[in-house]
């Protein structure tokens, strides 16, 4: 199996490389070198046409079974939701990848997010048929990148799988999501501040995210697929579990009973089409995650 991977230095990409079968021939495109045995790295800034063309010249004689597109601009904090950066990382990067490398592969897999869904119009578990609507520059540009890849795949007769990941956790997560924030607070002995204590979240561990990509590589193109656990955990239960796991003296401060919409994923399509079955369920592996936050007390 010959695979071209983007975003290999990121949160998802690194774990995917660590879990990928040794028999796969993997080439990574990116700005940061990947120091893994048996993995070739080609320098490329996909947001730049010039850089993408240079990388394409380096790989001119290569063909691939699969492209796994994980490169993206993900704001680490809400205030970093920049239109320009999201466009460059999510739209321009996708267009350049397809322009210079898309026709060199039989199948394309891209990583997306459940942030694309209009959660205000969802009453139960989120299915792939639910309405999408960008509520941020990040989610809007991820929707755009999905549509661009869908059009490319249709025009060029490529198999396509779009993996919409639920709320990820595990490892050293650089994004300011609830779980990393709660861990930092609990390890420092600070109180955990929450909104919407009964609001549900479907947390998917990074190991299962990587496993879903491997499943997609080994399966036929499946279209849009939600990746989560199918289980909801309340915000209050999340905070309580982390305080307990960190053996912290922190308390919970509830600011408001309103905290947004539930995010619980219907994974039946992933189970049937990809043979994907999550193995890690929150709060599994929270202790491992806590050990990595060296800047915390």
Coordinates of C-alpha atoms in Angstrom, one line a residue:
X1 CA 0.0 0.0 0.0
X2 CA 1.5 3.3 -1.1
X3 CA 0.1 6.3 0.8
X4 CA 0.7 10.1 0.6
X5 CA -0.1 11.8 4.0
X6 CA -0.5 15.5 4.8
X7 CA -0.6 16.9 8.3
X8 CA 1.6 14.2 9.6
X9 CA 3.2 16.4 12.2
X10 CA -0.2 17.3 13.7
X11 CA -2.2 15.8 16.6
X12 CA -4.0 13.3 14.4
X13 CA -1.2 12.7 11.8
X14 CA 1.4 11.7 14.3
X15 CA -0.8 9.0 15.9
X16 CA -1.9 7.8 12.5
X17 CA 1.8 7.2 11.5
X18 CA 2.5 5.5 14.8
X19 CA -0.3 3.1 14.3
X20 CA -0.1 2.5 10.6
X21 CA 1.0 -1.0 9.5
X22 CA 4.8 -1.3 8.9
X23 CA 4.1 -2.8 5.5
X24 CA 2.7 0.5 4.1
X25 CA 4.9 2.7 2.0
X26 CA 4.3 6.2 3.4
X27 CA 5.4 9.6 2.0
X28 CA 4.6 12.7 4.0
X29 CA 4.1 16.2 2.7
X30 CA 4.6 19.0 5.2
X31 CA 6.5 22.0 6.5
X32 CA 7.9 20.0 9.5
X33 CA 10.1 16.9 9.1
X34 CA 8.7 13.7 10.5
X35 CA 11.4 11.6 12.2
X36 CA 9.9 8.2 11.8
X37 CA 11.7 5.1 10.5
X38 CA 10.6 4.0 7.0
X39 CA 8.6 7.2 6.4
X40 CA 9.8 9.6 3.7
X41 CA 9.3 13.3 4.1
X42 CA 9.0 15.9 1.4
X43 CA 9.0 19.5 2.3
X44 CA 5.9 21.3 1.2
X45 CA 3.7 24.2 2.3
X46 CA 0.4 23.3 0.8
X47 CA -1.0 26.8 1.2
X48 CA 1.6 27.9 -1.4
X49 CA 1.2 27.0 -5.1
X50 CA 5.0 27.4 -5.6
X51 CA 5.9 25.1 -2.7
X52 CA 3.3 22.5 -3.8
X53 CA 4.6 22.5 -7.4
X54 CA 8.2 22.0 -6.2
X55 CA 7.1 19.0 -4.1
X56 CA 5.1 17.7 -7.0
X57 CA 8.2 17.8 -9.2
X58 CA 10.1 15.8 -6.5
X59 CA 7.4 13.2 -6.6
X60 CA 6.8 13.3 -10.3
X61 CA 7.5 9.6 -10.8
X62 CA 5.3 8.5 -7.8
X63 CA 1.8 7.0 -7.9
X64 CA -0.3 6.3 -4.7
X65 CA -3.1 4.0 -3.7
X66 CA -4.4 6.6 -1.2
X67 CA -4.0 10.2 -0.2
X68 CA -4.7 10.8 3.5
X69 CA -5.3 14.6 3.8
X70 CA -5.0 15.6 7.5
X71 CA -3.4 19.0 7.1
X72 CA -5.6 21.9 8.3
X73 CA -5.6 25.1 10.2
X74 CA -7.4 24.4 13.5
X75 CA -7.6 27.5 15.8
X76 CA -6.1 26.6 19.2
X77 CA -8.5 29.1 20.8
X78 CA -11.7 30.7 19.7
X79 CA -10.0 34.1 19.3
X80 CA -7.6 32.6 16.8
X81 CA -10.5 31.8 14.4
X82 CA -8.9 33.9 11.5
X83 CA -10.6 34.0 8.1
X84 CA -7.3 34.4 6.3
X85 CA -5.5 31.5 8.1
X86 CA -8.5 29.2 7.8
X87 CA -8.8 29.9 4.1
X88 CA -5.1 29.3 3.6
X89 CA -4.9 26.2 5.6
X90 CA -8.2 24.6 4.8
X91 CA -9.2 25.8 1.3
X92 CA -6.0 26.8 -0.4
X93 CA -4.2 23.8 1.0
X94 CA -6.8 21.4 -0.2
X95 CA -7.0 23.0 -3.7
X96 CA -3.2 22.8 -4.1
X97 CA -3.1 19.2 -2.9
X98 CA -5.7 18.2 -5.4
X99 CA -4.2 20.2 -8.2
X100 CA -0.7 18.9 -7.9
X101 CA -1.2 15.4 -6.4
X102 CA -4.9 14.5 -6.6
X103 CA -4.7 12.6 -9.9
X104 CA -1.8 10.5 -8.6
X105 CA -4.0 8.5 -6.3
X106 CA -6.9 6.0 -6.6
X107 CA -8.6 7.1 -3.3
X108 CA -8.7 10.2 -1.2
X109 CA -9.4 10.3 2.5
X110 CA -9.8 13.7 4.3
X111 CA -10.1 14.5 7.9
X112 CA -13.0 16.8 8.8
X113 CA -15.0 17.7 11.9
X114 CA -18.4 17.5 13.4
X115 CA -18.1 21.3 13.8
X116 CA -19.5 21.5 10.3
X117 CA -23.0 20.5 11.6
X118 CA -25.7 23.0 12.5
X119 CA -26.2 21.6 16.0
X120 CA -29.1 23.9 16.7
X121 CA -31.2 21.8 14.3
X122 CA -30.3 18.4 15.7
X123 CA -32.4 16.8 18.5
X124 CA -30.8 13.3 18.7
X125 CA -27.5 11.7 17.7
X126 CA -25.8 13.4 14.8
X127 CA -26.0 11.5 11.5
X128 CA -24.3 12.2 8.2
X129 CA -27.6 13.5 6.8
X130 CA -27.9 16.4 9.3
X131 CA -27.6 19.9 8.0
X132 CA -24.2 21.5 7.8
X133 CA -23.8 25.2 8.5
X134 CA -20.5 27.0 9.4
X135 CA -20.7 28.8 12.7
X136 CA -17.0 29.9 12.5
X137 CA -14.4 30.5 9.9
X138 CA -12.9 27.2 10.8
X139 CA -16.1 25.2 10.3
X140 CA -17.0 27.2 7.2
X141 CA -13.7 26.5 5.5
X142 CA -13.9 22.8 6.4
X143 CA -17.3 22.6 4.7
X144 CA -15.8 24.3 1.7
X145 CA -12.8 21.9 1.6
X146 CA -15.2 18.9 1.8
X147 CA -17.3 20.2 -1.2
X148 CA -14.1 20.9 -3.2
X149 CA -12.9 17.3 -2.7
X150 CA -16.3 15.9 -3.4
X151 CA -16.3 17.7 -6.8
X152 CA -12.8 16.6 -7.6
X153 CA -13.5 13.0 -6.8
X154 CA -16.7 13.0 -8.9
X155 CA -15.0 14.7 -11.9
X156 CA -11.9 12.4 -11.7
X157 CA -13.6 9.2 -10.8
X158 CA -11.8 8.9 -7.4
X159 CA -13.0 7.0 -4.4
X160 CA -13.6 9.3 -1.5
X161 CA -14.1 9.1 2.3
X162 CA -14.6 12.2 4.4
X163 CA -14.1 11.5 8.1
X164 CA -15.9 13.9 10.4
X165 CA -14.2 13.5 13.8
X166 CA -16.1 14.2 17.0
X167 CA -14.4 15.9 20.0
X168 CA -11.0 14.4 20.2
X169 CA -8.9 13.8 23.3
X170 CA -5.6 12.0 24.2
X171 CA -1.9 12.5 24.1
X172 CA -0.8 16.1 24.4
X173 CA -3.7 17.9 22.7
X174 CA -2.6 21.4 21.7
X175 CA -6.2 22.7 21.2
X176 CA -7.9 24.5 24.1
X177 CA -10.7 22.0 24.4
X178 CA -12.6 21.2 27.6
X179 CA -10.6 18.1 28.5
X180 CA -7.1 19.7 28.3
X181 CA -8.4 22.8 30.0
X182 CA -9.9 20.8 32.8
X183 CA -6.7 18.7 33.2
X184 CA -4.5 21.8 33.5
X185 CA -6.8 23.3 36.1
X186 CA -7.1 20.1 38.1
X187 CA -3.3 19.6 38.1
X188 CA -2.8 23.1 39.3
X189 CA -5.5 22.9 42.0
X190 CA -7.6 25.6 40.3
X191 CA -11.4 25.3 40.2
X192 CA -13.0 24.0 37.0
X193 CA -15.5 26.5 35.6
X194 CA -18.3 25.1 33.4
X195 CA -21.4 26.1 31.6
X196 CA -24.2 23.7 30.8
X197 CA -23.4 20.9 33.2
X198 CA -25.9 18.5 31.6
X199 CA -24.9 19.1 28.0
X200 CA -23.5 16.0 26.4
X201 CA -20.2 15.5 24.5
X202 CA -19.0 12.5 22.5
X203 CA -15.3 12.3 23.2
X204 CA -13.3 10.1 20.8
X205 CA -9.8 9.1 21.8
X206 CA -6.9 9.9 19.4
X207 CA -6.2 6.1 19.1
X208 CA -9.7 5.5 17.7
X209 CA -9.4 8.5 15.4
X210 CA -6.1 7.0 14.0
X211 CA -7.8 3.6 13.8
X212 CA -10.7 5.0 11.8
X213 CA -8.2 6.4 9.2
X214 CA -6.6 2.9 8.9
X215 CA -10.1 1.4 8.5
X216 CA -10.8 4.0 5.7
X217 CA -7.6 3.1 3.9
X218 CA -8.5 -0.5 4.0
X219 CA -12.1 0.1 2.8
X220 CA -13.8 1.3 -0.3
X221 CA -14.6 4.9 -0.6
X222 CA -17.6 5.5 1.8
X223 CA -18.5 9.2 1.4
X224 CA -19.1 11.2 4.5
X225 CA -18.6 9.2 7.7
X226 CA -19.0 10.3 11.4
X227 CA -16.3 9.1 13.8
X228 CA -17.0 9.1 17.5
X229 CA -18.1 6.6 20.1
X230 CA -21.9 6.9 20.1
X231 CA -21.8 7.7 23.8
X232 CA -22.5 11.1 25.5
X233 CA -20.8 12.3 28.6
X234 CA -22.1 15.4 30.4
X235 CA -19.9 18.4 31.0
X236 CA -20.3 18.0 34.7
X237 CA -19.4 14.3 34.6
X238 CA -16.4 15.2 32.5
X239 CA -15.1 17.7 35.1
X240 CA -15.8 15.3 38.0
X241 CA -13.9 12.4 36.2
X242 CA -10.9 14.6 35.6
X243 CA -10.7 15.9 39.2
X244 CA -10.9 12.3 40.4
X245 CA -8.3 11.0 37.9
X246 CA -5.9 13.8 38.7
X247 CA -6.5 13.3 42.5
X248 CA -7.1 17.0 42.6
X249 CA -8.7 19.1 45.4
X250 CA -10.3 21.4 42.7
X251 CA -14.0 22.2 42.9
X252 CA -16.5 22.8 40.1
X253 CA -18.0 26.2 39.5
X254 CA -21.2 26.2 37.4
X255 CA -21.7 29.6 35.8
X256 CA -24.8 28.8 33.8
X257 CA -27.1 25.9 33.1
X258 CA -27.0 26.8 29.4
X259 CA -23.9 25.5 27.6
X260 CA -24.8 24.9 23.9
X261 CA -26.1 21.9 22.1
X262 CA -25.5 18.2 22.7
X263 CA -22.9 16.5 20.5
X264 CA -23.4 12.8 20.4
X265 CA -22.5 10.9 17.2
X266 CA -24.3 8.1 15.4
X267 CA -21.5 5.8 14.3
X268 CA -23.6 3.1 12.6
X269 CA -22.4 4.1 9.1
X270 CA -18.7 3.9 10.2
X271 CA -19.4 0.5 11.8
X272 CA -21.1 -0.9 8.7
X273 CA -18.9 0.6 5.9
X274 CA -15.5 0.9 7.6
X275 CA -15.7 -1.9 10.2
X276 CA -14.8 0.9 12.7
X277 CA -15.4 0.0 16.3
X278 CA -14.1 2.4 19.1
X279 CA -12.1 0.8 21.9
X280 CA -11.5 3.7 24.2
X281 CA -14.3 5.4 26.1
X282 CA -13.9 8.5 28.3
X283 CA -12.4 8.6 31.0
X284 CA -10.1 5.9 29.7
X285 CA -6.5 7.0 29.4
X286 CA -7.1 10.4 31.1
X287 CA -4.3 9.6 33.5
X288 CA -1.8 9.1 30.6
X289 CA -2.9 12.5 29.2
X290 CA -2.5 14.2 32.5
X291 CA 1.1 13.0 32.8
X292 CA 2.0 14.9 29.6
X293 CA 1.1 18.3 30.9
X294 CA 4.5 19.2 32.3
X295 CA 3.7 22.8 32.7
X296 CA 1.1 22.0 35.3
X297 CA 1.8 21.5 39.0

